């Protein structure tokens, strides 16, 4: 028995296994077609939420252009420290520095989402979650960076993986920190009639 049933063609414009798993957990059926567009860096002084939304829209539009007749969901998740957007680490040393800079303080995880209908109607929004890290010592942070888990993660950590040891608490959506604000996404898909409750 699934929680939701997909009744209109849906594409996830992302290759993220975490986003795929979150949508599957609610019973959704969809195709996966990652966006192939370049991801421009944020402009100087650009609002982080605005940047996350623009990136989600860019990805959704890229996939929708080549897949007519489908609803397309695009998403982009960023980590923000003192209004500075942290990308993915370039190497293990960068991962260490990034995680260490978050220890003992709060930061925000922001996901931008965009849904484009077959008719070209677009709905986009951002969801923000505040995350607090415990102040771990250098050896623990270096050991985490050495695991390789932070390599392809914005902010250089995975709350759903070994990086959970860093997290003292969160305020907001947990799934948003994983990579997709599931409750808001489900709400949007229901409002468009893309999914309905139950197996039917």
Short mmCIF file of C-alpha atoms in Angstrom, two decimals:
data_model
loop_
_atom_site.label_atom_id
_atom_site.label_comp_id
_atom_site.label_asym_id
_atom_site.label_seq_id
_atom_site.Cartn_x
_atom_site.Cartn_y
_atom_site.Cartn_z
CA UNK A 1 0.00 0.00 0.00
CA UNK A 2 1.48 3.31 -1.09
CA UNK A 3 0.76 6.63 0.58
CA UNK A 4 0.36 8.40 -2.76
CA UNK A 5 -0.29 7.36 -6.35
CA UNK A 6 1.16 9.23 -9.32
CA UNK A 7 -1.58 9.90 -11.90
CA UNK A 8 0.19 12.34 -14.23
CA UNK A 9 3.62 11.91 -15.86
CA UNK A 10 6.31 13.21 -13.55
CA UNK A 11 10.04 13.68 -14.07
CA UNK A 12 12.60 14.37 -11.35
CA UNK A 13 15.20 16.61 -12.96
CA UNK A 14 17.95 15.45 -10.62
CA UNK A 15 20.32 12.51 -10.35
CA UNK A 16 20.47 12.78 -6.55
CA UNK A 17 19.87 9.36 -4.96
CA UNK A 18 18.67 11.14 -1.83
CA UNK A 19 15.90 13.00 -3.67
CA UNK A 20 14.93 9.83 -5.49
CA UNK A 21 14.66 7.88 -2.23
CA UNK A 22 12.60 10.59 -0.52
CA UNK A 23 10.04 10.65 -3.34
CA UNK A 24 9.93 6.85 -3.48
CA UNK A 25 9.31 6.74 0.27
CA UNK A 26 5.92 8.39 -0.33
CA UNK A 27 5.03 5.91 -3.06
CA UNK A 28 5.61 8.23 -6.02
CA UNK A 29 6.47 6.90 -9.47
CA UNK A 30 8.50 9.10 -11.78
CA UNK A 31 11.27 9.17 -14.35
CA UNK A 32 14.73 10.45 -13.51
CA UNK A 33 16.32 12.77 -16.06
CA UNK A 34 19.09 14.92 -14.54
CA UNK A 35 19.50 18.44 -15.84
CA UNK A 36 22.44 18.94 -18.18
CA UNK A 37 22.81 22.72 -17.87
CA UNK A 38 25.74 24.57 -16.33
CA UNK A 39 25.28 25.74 -12.75
CA UNK A 40 26.42 29.36 -12.48
CA UNK A 41 27.95 30.58 -9.24
CA UNK A 42 25.88 33.02 -7.17
CA UNK A 43 26.21 36.69 -7.96
CA UNK A 44 27.98 38.89 -5.42
CA UNK A 45 25.50 39.80 -2.71
CA UNK A 46 22.74 37.60 -4.17
CA UNK A 47 20.11 36.49 -1.66
CA UNK A 48 20.68 32.75 -0.92
CA UNK A 49 16.99 31.84 -1.20
CA UNK A 50 16.77 33.67 -4.51
CA UNK A 51 19.82 31.80 -5.78
CA UNK A 52 18.43 28.40 -4.73
CA UNK A 53 15.12 29.13 -6.49
CA UNK A 54 16.85 30.36 -9.64
CA UNK A 55 18.98 27.21 -9.77
CA UNK A 56 15.93 24.96 -9.30
CA UNK A 57 14.11 26.82 -12.08
CA UNK A 58 17.13 26.57 -14.36
CA UNK A 59 17.30 22.79 -13.89
CA UNK A 60 13.55 22.27 -14.29
CA UNK A 61 13.42 24.41 -17.44
CA UNK A 62 16.39 22.54 -18.91
CA UNK A 63 14.68 19.16 -18.49
CA UNK A 64 11.19 20.40 -19.44
CA UNK A 65 12.47 21.78 -22.76
CA UNK A 66 13.36 18.25 -23.89
CA UNK A 67 10.43 16.40 -22.30
CA UNK A 68 7.10 17.89 -23.38
CA UNK A 69 3.92 16.55 -21.85
CA UNK A 70 5.45 15.97 -18.42
CA UNK A 71 5.48 17.68 -15.06
CA UNK A 72 9.10 18.38 -14.18
CA UNK A 73 10.45 18.87 -10.67
CA UNK A 74 13.78 20.65 -10.26
CA UNK A 75 15.58 21.25 -6.98
CA UNK A 76 18.80 22.74 -5.65
CA UNK A 77 20.05 22.60 -2.06
CA UNK A 78 22.63 24.98 -0.62
CA UNK A 79 24.30 25.48 2.75
CA UNK A 80 24.57 29.05 4.01
CA UNK A 81 26.92 30.32 6.72
CA UNK A 82 26.65 34.02 7.61
CA UNK A 83 24.90 34.64 4.29
CA UNK A 84 27.80 33.00 2.42
CA UNK A 85 26.79 30.11 0.16
CA UNK A 86 29.00 27.06 0.65
CA UNK A 87 29.38 24.82 -2.37
CA UNK A 88 30.77 21.32 -2.61
CA UNK A 89 34.35 20.86 -1.38
CA UNK A 90 37.06 20.70 -4.03
CA UNK A 91 39.14 18.19 -2.02
CA UNK A 92 39.42 16.57 1.43
CA UNK A 93 41.27 19.53 2.92
CA UNK A 94 38.55 21.87 1.69
CA UNK A 95 35.95 19.52 3.20
CA UNK A 96 37.74 19.69 6.54
CA UNK A 97 37.88 23.50 6.48
CA UNK A 98 34.24 23.73 5.51
CA UNK A 99 32.96 21.42 8.25
CA UNK A 100 35.26 22.99 10.85
CA UNK A 101 33.85 26.43 9.98
CA UNK A 102 30.35 25.15 10.84
CA UNK A 103 31.26 23.54 14.17
CA UNK A 104 29.88 25.13 17.33
CA UNK A 105 27.45 27.37 15.48
CA UNK A 106 24.26 27.53 13.42
CA UNK A 107 23.87 27.57 9.66
CA UNK A 108 21.00 27.30 7.20
CA UNK A 109 20.19 24.67 4.62
CA UNK A 110 18.02 26.08 1.84
CA UNK A 111 16.36 24.08 -0.91
CA UNK A 112 14.90 25.77 -3.94
CA UNK A 113 12.21 23.80 -5.79
CA UNK A 114 10.48 24.42 -9.11
CA UNK A 115 7.62 22.48 -10.70
CA UNK A 116 6.81 23.07 -14.37
CA UNK A 117 3.57 21.76 -15.87
CA UNK A 118 3.16 20.48 -19.45
CA UNK A 119 1.50 23.83 -20.25
CA UNK A 120 4.54 25.72 -18.97
CA UNK A 121 3.01 26.91 -15.69
CA UNK A 122 5.74 27.24 -13.09
CA UNK A 123 5.60 27.15 -9.30
CA UNK A 124 8.78 27.79 -7.35
CA UNK A 125 9.70 28.33 -3.70
CA UNK A 126 12.46 27.90 -1.13
CA UNK A 127 12.40 26.07 2.17
CA UNK A 128 14.94 26.91 4.89
CA UNK A 129 16.06 24.79 7.84
CA UNK A 130 18.38 25.93 10.63
CA UNK A 131 21.03 23.43 11.70
CA UNK A 132 23.27 23.61 14.79
CA UNK A 133 26.59 21.75 14.94
CA UNK A 134 28.39 20.64 18.09
CA UNK A 135 31.92 22.05 18.36
CA UNK A 136 33.99 18.96 17.56
CA UNK A 137 37.77 18.86 17.78
CA UNK A 138 40.08 18.91 14.80
CA UNK A 139 40.81 15.16 14.87
CA UNK A 140 37.13 14.19 14.64
CA UNK A 141 36.47 16.62 11.80
CA UNK A 142 39.56 15.43 9.89
CA UNK A 143 38.48 11.82 10.38
CA UNK A 144 35.05 12.65 8.95
CA UNK A 145 36.53 14.45 5.95
CA UNK A 146 38.75 11.42 5.32
CA UNK A 147 35.72 9.10 5.00
CA UNK A 148 34.94 10.66 1.63
CA UNK A 149 31.29 11.19 2.51
CA UNK A 150 31.56 15.01 2.27
CA UNK A 151 33.11 14.92 -1.22
CA UNK A 152 29.96 15.63 -3.25
CA UNK A 153 27.82 17.31 -0.60
CA UNK A 154 26.96 21.00 -0.33
CA UNK A 155 28.45 22.18 2.95
CA UNK A 156 30.59 19.00 3.05
CA UNK A 157 28.33 16.86 5.23
CA UNK A 158 25.43 14.42 5.04
CA UNK A 159 22.93 14.54 7.91
CA UNK A 160 21.52 11.16 6.86
CA UNK A 161 24.97 9.54 6.90
CA UNK A 162 28.00 9.56 9.17
CA UNK A 163 27.73 13.34 9.34
CA UNK A 164 24.80 12.96 11.75
CA UNK A 165 27.32 12.97 14.61
CA UNK A 166 27.96 16.67 13.96
CA UNK A 167 24.35 17.76 14.37
CA UNK A 168 23.22 19.02 17.77
CA UNK A 169 19.76 20.00 16.55
CA UNK A 170 17.66 21.32 13.70
CA UNK A 171 14.74 23.72 13.42
CA UNK A 172 12.58 23.01 10.37
CA UNK A 173 12.31 20.23 7.81
CA UNK A 174 14.72 17.31 8.26
CA UNK A 175 14.21 16.07 4.70
CA UNK A 176 15.13 19.54 3.47
CA UNK A 177 18.61 19.04 4.96
CA UNK A 178 18.81 15.65 3.24
CA UNK A 179 18.06 17.36 -0.08
CA UNK A 180 14.33 17.82 -0.64
CA UNK A 181 11.60 19.44 1.51
CA UNK A 182 9.28 16.46 1.08
CA UNK A 183 6.17 17.83 2.81
CA UNK A 184 6.15 21.00 0.69
CA UNK A 185 6.87 19.07 -2.51
CA UNK A 186 4.04 16.62 -1.81
CA UNK A 187 1.69 19.53 -1.07
CA UNK A 188 2.58 21.12 -4.42
CA UNK A 189 2.17 17.89 -6.40
CA UNK A 190 -1.24 17.27 -4.80
CA UNK A 191 -2.37 20.81 -5.64
CA UNK A 192 -1.54 20.19 -9.31
CA UNK A 193 -3.27 16.80 -9.32
CA UNK A 194 -0.03 15.02 -10.18
CA UNK A 195 -0.47 12.65 -7.24
CA UNK A 196 -3.46 11.50 -5.19
CA UNK A 197 -3.61 9.68 -1.84
CA UNK A 198 -3.59 5.89 -1.75
CA UNK A 199 -3.30 3.11 -4.33
CA UNK A 200 -6.80 3.79 -5.66
#
